[in-house]
Amino acid sequence: TKSQSQRIGKCPSENLHVEMISHNRSNGYRTIATMFSVGLAVGLIGLAVAAQDAAASDLACSLNGVQNGGQCRCDAPWKGPTCSVLDIKPRPQSSVPAIYGYSPNVSSWGGNVVKGDDGLYHLYVSEMVGGCGLISWGSHSRIIHATSPSLDLTEAFTFKDAALGVWAHNAAPVRAPSQHTECPGCYYLFHIGSANAAKPPPNCTEADGSGMVVVTYDAPREGLGGATQGVGGLVHVSKSPEGPWQPLPSPMGCNNPAPAFAKNGTLFVLCSSSSIWRAENVAQGNWTKVIDIDLNNSPWTGGAPSEYIRVEDPYLWCDSNGNWHLFCHRYDYRDGWPPNPNQTEPVLVSGHAFSEDLINWHYSTGPQPFDPWVFSEDGTRLNYSTFERPHLIFNEDGVPTHSVHGVSPVWAQYGDHHPCEVCPARPGSEHSCVVCKSSQYYSWTYTLMQELNVPGTA
């Protein structure tokens, strides 16, 4: 079994040329040379076949492990028959419910964490202003900056400042590696919206003693689908996690951008579920489309009508072996109440895909990479109506150690029949779980972090 750094078939793809030059030699020498040439050719063919077999083996294990005796041996923090499921540690009993949005009680959504040179962990996350719930995301969202001295699940992050004002949403921060020659070590904050609202939106009012919020104002968000072209509509940059944040030009409308750096420092971004772009010069807004990718017509949908099963909001990353992966939000409107024979169990919330070259993608069609619940060390399980906006936090070796999610805690608190019976109707369901997060009176959401099972992490 080979380690992550020793696998066959992960070398550069330059062709190997062997040239045999014969001068005025005897026939015996020519015969020896011919025999050596044939033997070398056979050996090279064998190596090529072995490399192909190893590549197929890696693909069979979702590029997260290798096959041994027909079974996958998974790299941390992956598990499952094809290494496509995150291995998540149970939460300590002393864990806080969320790293942001629970206390103080504000609605937050998604976001991710990067580590600064100051030793602190910096969270950038969407927050609804004015006491509003996620139902108001299209008008009341800003991106805030919070910090923590550690990734300890027993401590929440502390608010520091507003990195980007209203209207900005779906924060996706990344820090440039040293190989990124344009701006090594810089902080790129991707998002939708231009963060330049002319005036703050009105406040929202609280529902009667429930702690939930009901929106009283929901103006249209700027830009069709939230994808805004022009300066500041895609990404801001700073040399410090504290800012100031400089808006950069964007030539393309990119909804819910998912940025990731290749091992050589090249920056890529996956726009929604439609296309991947490569940055030629981020500061100048010079991007080149790499490929169109249609996740909604992938094997994930299983041929079901798009009115039921949909795919959105991807998260892209390059692993320590140079392979590419993405998570996304997969959901089925039919997951709800009353129950029907087409419901998934557990509720469908996630998908994992993988690629060796960013061009040819393979889709995990077995168990989803994570489910809409968390386990505590005492074995109890806390369920959520949805579990979205997945992001990963990596250690210095490029191994993911934590995951970050936007969650809706609605689950069986408000009805007698089904966990989602207070949520609105969607095709195939009278009360669809996926829309609880944006339901009037029940749209409080927060940001949750989980620790992954990686040896050597606390």
mmCIF file of C-alpha atoms in Angstrom, residues 129-372:
data_model
loop_
_atom_site.group_PDB
_atom_site.id
_atom_site.type_symbol
_atom_site.label_atom_id
_atom_site.label_comp_id
_atom_site.label_asym_id
_atom_site.label_seq_id
_atom_site.Cartn_x
_atom_site.Cartn_y
_atom_site.Cartn_z
ATOM 1 C CA VAL A 129 -28.544 42.795 9.850
ATOM 2 C CA GLY A 130 -31.462 44.384 11.667
ATOM 3 C CA GLY A 131 -32.466 41.287 13.632
ATOM 4 C CA CYS A 132 -33.560 39.535 10.445
ATOM 5 C CA GLY A 133 -33.618 35.856 9.587
ATOM 6 C CA LEU A 134 -32.164 34.171 6.519
ATOM 7 C CA ILE A 135 -35.434 34.830 4.709
ATOM 8 C CA SER A 136 -34.056 38.355 4.216
ATOM 9 C CA TRP A 137 -30.706 37.262 2.752
ATOM 10 C CA GLY A 138 -31.393 39.028 -0.541
ATOM 11 C CA SER A 139 -31.582 42.447 1.119
ATOM 12 C CA HIS A 140 -30.059 42.340 4.630
ATOM 13 C CA SER A 141 -26.852 40.322 4.289
ATOM 14 C CA ARG A 142 -23.368 41.605 5.040
ATOM 15 C CA ILE A 143 -20.077 39.764 5.582
ATOM 16 C CA ILE A 144 -18.616 40.013 9.059
ATOM 17 C CA HIS A 145 -15.176 39.162 10.419
ATOM 18 C CA ALA A 146 -14.841 37.204 13.676
ATOM 19 C CA THR A 147 -11.800 35.635 15.360
ATOM 20 C CA SER A 148 -10.814 32.824 17.689
ATOM 21 C CA PRO A 149 -7.449 31.826 19.179
ATOM 22 C CA SER A 150 -8.129 28.169 18.332
ATOM 23 C CA LEU A 151 -10.437 25.739 16.564
ATOM 24 C CA ASP A 152 -11.729 24.468 19.895
ATOM 25 C CA LEU A 153 -15.390 23.472 19.556
ATOM 26 C CA THR A 154 -16.053 24.693 23.111
ATOM 27 C CA GLU A 155 -15.526 28.338 22.093
ATOM 28 C CA ALA A 156 -17.452 30.528 19.666
ATOM 29 C CA PHE A 157 -15.787 33.089 17.416
ATOM 30 C CA THR A 158 -15.906 36.726 18.564
ATOM 31 C CA PHE A 159 -17.196 39.478 16.294
ATOM 32 C CA LYS A 160 -14.507 41.949 15.221
ATOM 33 C CA ASP A 161 -15.883 44.089 12.410
ATOM 34 C CA ALA A 162 -17.888 44.155 9.216
ATOM 35 C CA ALA A 163 -15.524 43.146 6.422
ATOM 36 C CA LEU A 164 -18.094 44.026 3.720
ATOM 37 C CA GLY A 165 -21.329 45.938 4.216
ATOM 38 C CA VAL A 166 -24.818 45.371 2.834
ATOM 39 C CA TRP A 167 -25.300 43.918 0.296
ATOM 40 C CA ALA A 168 -22.782 41.049 0.268
ATOM 41 C CA HIS A 169 -23.477 37.354 0.763
ATOM 42 C CA ASN A 170 -22.010 33.829 0.682
ATOM 43 C CA ALA A 171 -18.522 34.625 1.919
ATOM 44 C CA ALA A 172 -15.773 32.375 0.507
ATOM 45 C CA PRO A 173 -12.346 33.434 1.857
ATOM 46 C CA VAL A 174 -9.054 31.917 0.704
ATOM 47 C CA ARG A 175 -5.456 32.810 1.515
ATOM 48 C CA ALA A 176 -2.923 32.831 -1.302
ATOM 49 C CA PRO A 177 0.043 30.437 -0.968
ATOM 50 C CA SER A 178 3.619 31.577 -1.507
ATOM 51 C CA GLN A 179 3.475 30.143 -5.047
ATOM 52 C CA HIS A 180 0.829 32.731 -5.977
ATOM 53 C CA THR A 181 3.292 35.256 -7.401
ATOM 54 C CA GLU A 182 0.716 37.979 -8.022
ATOM 55 C CA CYS A 183 0.065 38.525 -4.321
ATOM 56 C CA PRO A 184 1.645 35.844 -2.082
ATOM 57 C CA GLY A 185 0.047 35.590 1.336
ATOM 58 C CA CYS A 186 -2.857 37.853 0.411
ATOM 59 C CA TYR A 187 -6.405 37.276 1.562
ATOM 60 C CA TYR A 188 -9.062 36.985 -1.146
ATOM 61 C CA LEU A 189 -12.670 37.346 -0.034
ATOM 62 C CA PHE A 190 -15.048 36.025 -2.700
ATOM 63 C CA HIS A 191 -18.781 36.725 -2.441
ATOM 64 C CA ILE A 192 -21.861 37.876 -4.323
ATOM 65 C CA GLY A 193 -23.075 41.476 -4.213
ATOM 66 C CA SER A 194 -21.055 44.690 -4.354
ATOM 67 C CA ALA A 195 -21.247 45.721 -0.660
ATOM 68 C CA ASN A 196 -22.243 49.247 -1.606
ATOM 69 C CA ALA A 197 -25.896 49.722 -0.581
ATOM 70 C CA ALA A 198 -26.857 53.382 -0.573
ATOM 71 C CA LYS A 199 -28.638 53.080 2.777
ATOM 72 C CA PRO A 200 -29.146 50.366 5.396
ATOM 73 C CA PRO A 201 -32.300 48.254 5.078
ATOM 74 C CA PRO A 202 -35.081 48.526 7.703
ATOM 75 C CA ASN A 203 -34.983 46.425 10.833
ATOM 76 C CA CYS A 204 -37.052 43.282 11.300
ATOM 77 C CA THR A 205 -39.293 42.436 14.253
ATOM 78 C CA GLU A 206 -39.165 39.400 16.516
ATOM 79 C CA ALA A 207 -41.901 36.808 16.708
ATOM 80 C CA ASP A 208 -43.754 36.459 20.009
ATOM 81 C CA GLY A 209 -41.202 35.250 22.524
ATOM 82 C CA SER A 210 -39.931 32.456 20.300
ATOM 83 C CA GLY A 211 -36.490 33.859 19.639
ATOM 84 C CA MET A 212 -37.173 33.443 15.921
ATOM 85 C CA VAL A 213 -37.405 36.436 13.631
ATOM 86 C CA VAL A 214 -39.903 37.392 10.988
ATOM 87 C CA VAL A 215 -38.871 39.695 8.191
ATOM 88 C CA THR A 216 -40.984 42.796 7.607
ATOM 89 C CA TYR A 217 -39.083 43.989 4.560
ATOM 90 C CA ASP A 218 -37.632 41.976 1.697
ATOM 91 C CA ALA A 219 -36.469 44.181 -1.165
ATOM 92 C CA PRO A 220 -35.054 42.499 -4.281
ATOM 93 C CA ARG A 221 -31.359 41.706 -4.090
ATOM 94 C CA GLU A 222 -29.062 43.512 -6.495
ATOM 95 C CA GLY A 223 -28.146 41.634 -9.649
ATOM 96 C CA LEU A 224 -29.938 38.705 -11.229
ATOM 97 C CA GLY A 225 -29.358 35.666 -9.044
ATOM 98 C CA GLY A 226 -26.940 37.640 -6.917
ATOM 99 C CA ALA A 227 -24.175 37.374 -9.531
ATOM 100 C CA THR A 228 -22.844 40.914 -9.942
ATOM 101 C CA GLN A 229 -20.427 42.025 -12.639
ATOM 102 C CA GLY A 230 -18.135 45.032 -12.279
ATOM 103 C CA VAL A 231 -15.766 46.240 -9.580
ATOM 104 C CA GLY A 232 -16.221 44.443 -6.261
ATOM 105 C CA GLY A 233 -18.976 42.142 -7.482
ATOM 106 C CA LEU A 234 -16.879 38.964 -7.196
ATOM 107 C CA VAL A 235 -13.873 39.431 -4.913
ATOM 108 C CA HIS A 236 -12.100 41.816 -2.558
ATOM 109 C CA VAL A 237 -8.429 41.507 -1.560
ATOM 110 C CA SER A 238 -6.367 42.533 1.449
ATOM 111 C CA LYS A 239 -2.839 41.954 2.700
ATOM 112 C CA SER A 240 -4.181 41.659 6.244
ATOM 113 C CA PRO A 241 -7.093 39.647 7.679
ATOM 114 C CA GLU A 242 -8.175 42.906 9.322
ATOM 115 C CA GLY A 243 -8.550 44.680 5.959
ATOM 116 C CA PRO A 244 -8.926 47.175 4.415
ATOM 117 C CA TRP A 245 -10.572 45.267 1.576
ATOM 118 C CA GLN A 246 -9.971 46.457 -1.966
ATOM 119 C CA PRO A 247 -12.640 45.632 -4.566
ATOM 120 C CA LEU A 248 -11.349 43.962 -7.736
ATOM 121 C CA PRO A 249 -12.960 43.950 -11.186
ATOM 122 C CA SER A 250 -15.043 41.027 -12.374
ATOM 123 C CA PRO A 251 -15.694 40.497 -16.080
ATOM 124 C CA MET A 252 -18.193 37.666 -15.598
ATOM 125 C CA GLY A 253 -21.303 37.176 -13.538
ATOM 126 C CA CYS A 254 -20.298 34.467 -11.059
ATOM 127 C CA ASN A 255 -23.020 33.298 -8.723
ATOM 128 C CA ASN A 256 -21.862 31.846 -5.378
ATOM 129 C CA PRO A 257 -18.151 31.672 -6.320
ATOM 130 C CA ALA A 258 -16.062 28.763 -5.004
ATOM 131 C CA PRO A 259 -12.347 29.743 -5.184
ATOM 132 C CA ALA A 260 -9.390 27.364 -4.814
ATOM 133 C CA PHE A 261 -5.652 27.464 -5.411
ATOM 134 C CA ALA A 262 -3.763 24.818 -7.374
ATOM 135 C CA LYS A 263 -0.483 23.561 -5.933
ATOM 136 C CA ASN A 264 1.452 25.869 -8.271
ATOM 137 C CA GLY A 265 -0.390 28.943 -6.942
ATOM 138 C CA THR A 266 -2.856 29.387 -9.803
ATOM 139 C CA LEU A 267 -6.255 30.607 -8.631
ATOM 140 C CA PHE A 268 -9.423 29.003 -9.977
ATOM 141 C CA VAL A 269 -13.079 29.702 -9.250
ATOM 142 C CA LEU A 270 -16.129 27.516 -9.781
ATOM 143 C CA CYS A 271 -19.194 29.629 -10.474
ATOM 144 C CA SER A 272 -22.348 28.081 -9.060
ATOM 145 C CA SER A 273 -22.918 24.777 -10.882
ATOM 146 C CA SER A 274 -22.056 26.034 -14.346
ATOM 147 C CA SER A 275 -18.393 26.879 -15.121
ATOM 148 C CA ILE A 276 -14.776 26.902 -13.894
ATOM 149 C CA TRP A 277 -12.496 29.898 -14.508
ATOM 150 C CA ARG A 278 -8.727 30.433 -14.182
ATOM 151 C CA ALA A 279 -7.267 33.756 -13.026
ATOM 152 C CA GLU A 280 -4.631 35.178 -15.359
ATOM 153 C CA ASN A 281 -4.466 38.365 -13.286
ATOM 154 C CA VAL A 282 -6.921 38.794 -10.411
ATOM 155 C CA ALA A 283 -6.212 42.489 -9.824
ATOM 156 C CA GLN A 284 -6.976 43.317 -13.451
ATOM 157 C CA GLY A 285 -10.044 41.080 -13.617
ATOM 158 C CA ASN A 286 -8.428 38.875 -16.251
ATOM 159 C CA TRP A 287 -10.091 35.435 -16.102
ATOM 160 C CA THR A 288 -10.204 32.593 -18.647
ATOM 161 C CA LYS A 289 -12.972 30.001 -18.749
ATOM 162 C CA VAL A 290 -11.578 26.485 -18.309
ATOM 163 C CA ILE A 291 -14.729 24.437 -18.780
ATOM 164 C CA ASP A 292 -18.501 24.493 -18.558
ATOM 165 C CA ILE A 293 -19.774 22.087 -15.931
ATOM 166 C CA ASP A 294 -23.449 21.263 -15.441
ATOM 167 C CA LEU A 295 -23.898 19.667 -12.030
ATOM 168 C CA ASN A 296 -27.663 19.622 -12.435
ATOM 169 C CA ASN A 297 -27.296 17.169 -15.331
ATOM 170 C CA SER A 298 -24.831 14.895 -13.559
ATOM 171 C CA PRO A 299 -25.296 11.309 -12.278
ATOM 172 C CA TRP A 300 -26.346 12.874 -8.955
ATOM 173 C CA THR A 301 -29.829 13.660 -10.186
ATOM 174 C CA GLY A 302 -30.494 10.064 -11.220
ATOM 175 C CA GLY A 303 -32.711 11.205 -14.056
ATOM 176 C CA ALA A 304 -35.266 12.693 -11.659
ATOM 177 C CA PRO A 305 -37.093 15.812 -12.862
ATOM 178 C CA SER A 306 -35.304 19.045 -12.000
ATOM 179 C CA GLU A 307 -38.433 20.289 -10.274
ATOM 180 C CA TYR A 308 -37.562 17.860 -7.447
ATOM 181 C CA ILE A 309 -33.791 17.277 -7.241
ATOM 182 C CA ARG A 310 -31.353 20.165 -7.621
ATOM 183 C CA VAL A 311 -27.668 20.933 -7.144
ATOM 184 C CA GLU A 312 -26.213 24.292 -6.068
ATOM 185 C CA ASP A 313 -23.575 26.185 -4.074
ATOM 186 C CA PRO A 314 -20.364 24.189 -4.683
ATOM 187 C CA TYR A 315 -17.147 24.298 -2.682
ATOM 188 C CA LEU A 316 -13.915 23.559 -4.611
ATOM 189 C CA TRP A 317 -10.492 22.471 -3.350
ATOM 190 C CA CYS A 318 -7.206 20.929 -4.487
ATOM 191 C CA ASP A 319 -5.890 18.177 -2.214
ATOM 192 C CA SER A 320 -2.306 17.501 -1.130
ATOM 193 C CA ASN A 321 -1.813 15.148 -4.117
ATOM 194 C CA GLY A 322 -2.902 17.761 -6.647
ATOM 195 C CA ASN A 323 -6.319 16.203 -7.254
ATOM 196 C CA TRP A 324 -9.495 18.266 -7.346
ATOM 197 C CA HIS A 325 -12.674 17.825 -5.334
ATOM 198 C CA LEU A 326 -15.936 19.612 -4.808
ATOM 199 C CA PHE A 327 -18.787 19.511 -2.352
ATOM 200 C CA CYS A 328 -22.175 20.927 -3.167
ATOM 201 C CA HIS A 329 -25.654 21.224 -1.799
ATOM 202 C CA ARG A 330 -27.855 18.492 -3.247
ATOM 203 C CA TYR A 331 -31.468 18.521 -2.228
ATOM 204 C CA ASP A 332 -34.805 16.946 -3.007
ATOM 205 C CA TYR A 333 -37.941 19.020 -2.504
ATOM 206 C CA ARG A 334 -39.841 15.803 -1.812
ATOM 207 C CA ASP A 335 -38.019 15.360 1.531
ATOM 208 C CA GLY A 336 -40.708 16.596 3.880
ATOM 209 C CA TRP A 337 -44.177 15.875 5.216
ATOM 210 C CA PRO A 338 -46.430 14.003 4.641
ATOM 211 C CA PRO A 339 -43.880 11.299 3.826
ATOM 212 C CA ASN A 340 -43.813 9.872 0.318
ATOM 213 C CA PRO A 341 -42.032 6.870 -1.233
ATOM 214 C CA ASN A 342 -39.528 9.095 -3.075
ATOM 215 C CA GLN A 343 -38.022 10.640 0.054
ATOM 216 C CA THR A 344 -34.352 10.097 0.778
ATOM 217 C CA GLU A 345 -33.178 8.827 4.143
ATOM 218 C CA PRO A 346 -31.414 10.680 5.578
ATOM 219 C CA VAL A 347 -32.569 13.996 4.105
ATOM 220 C CA LEU A 348 -30.456 14.760 1.035
ATOM 221 C CA VAL A 349 -28.046 17.671 1.688
ATOM 222 C CA SER A 350 -24.646 17.005 0.082
ATOM 223 C CA GLY A 351 -22.628 15.599 -2.795
ATOM 224 C CA HIS A 352 -18.947 14.915 -3.539
ATOM 225 C CA ALA A 353 -17.248 14.895 -6.937
ATOM 226 C CA PHE A 354 -13.572 14.497 -7.861
ATOM 227 C CA SER A 355 -11.215 15.028 -10.795
ATOM 228 C CA GLU A 356 -7.560 14.575 -11.677
ATOM 229 C CA ASP A 357 -7.465 17.517 -14.091
ATOM 230 C CA LEU A 358 -10.448 19.851 -13.410
ATOM 231 C CA ILE A 359 -11.879 18.727 -16.772
ATOM 232 C CA ASN A 360 -13.109 15.165 -16.313
ATOM 233 C CA TRP A 361 -15.278 14.820 -13.218
ATOM 234 C CA HIS A 362 -16.452 11.714 -11.398
ATOM 235 C CA TYR A 363 -19.443 11.723 -9.048
ATOM 236 C CA SER A 364 -19.859 9.806 -5.809
ATOM 237 C CA THR A 365 -23.259 8.162 -6.021
ATOM 238 C CA GLY A 366 -23.164 6.182 -2.771
ATOM 239 C CA PRO A 367 -23.674 7.604 0.733
ATOM 240 C CA GLN A 368 -23.544 11.399 0.832
ATOM 241 C CA PRO A 369 -20.331 12.929 2.255
ATOM 242 C CA PHE A 370 -22.111 14.315 5.320
ATOM 243 C CA ASP A 371 -25.618 14.089 6.771
ATOM 244 C CA PRO A 372 -27.827 16.783 8.333
#
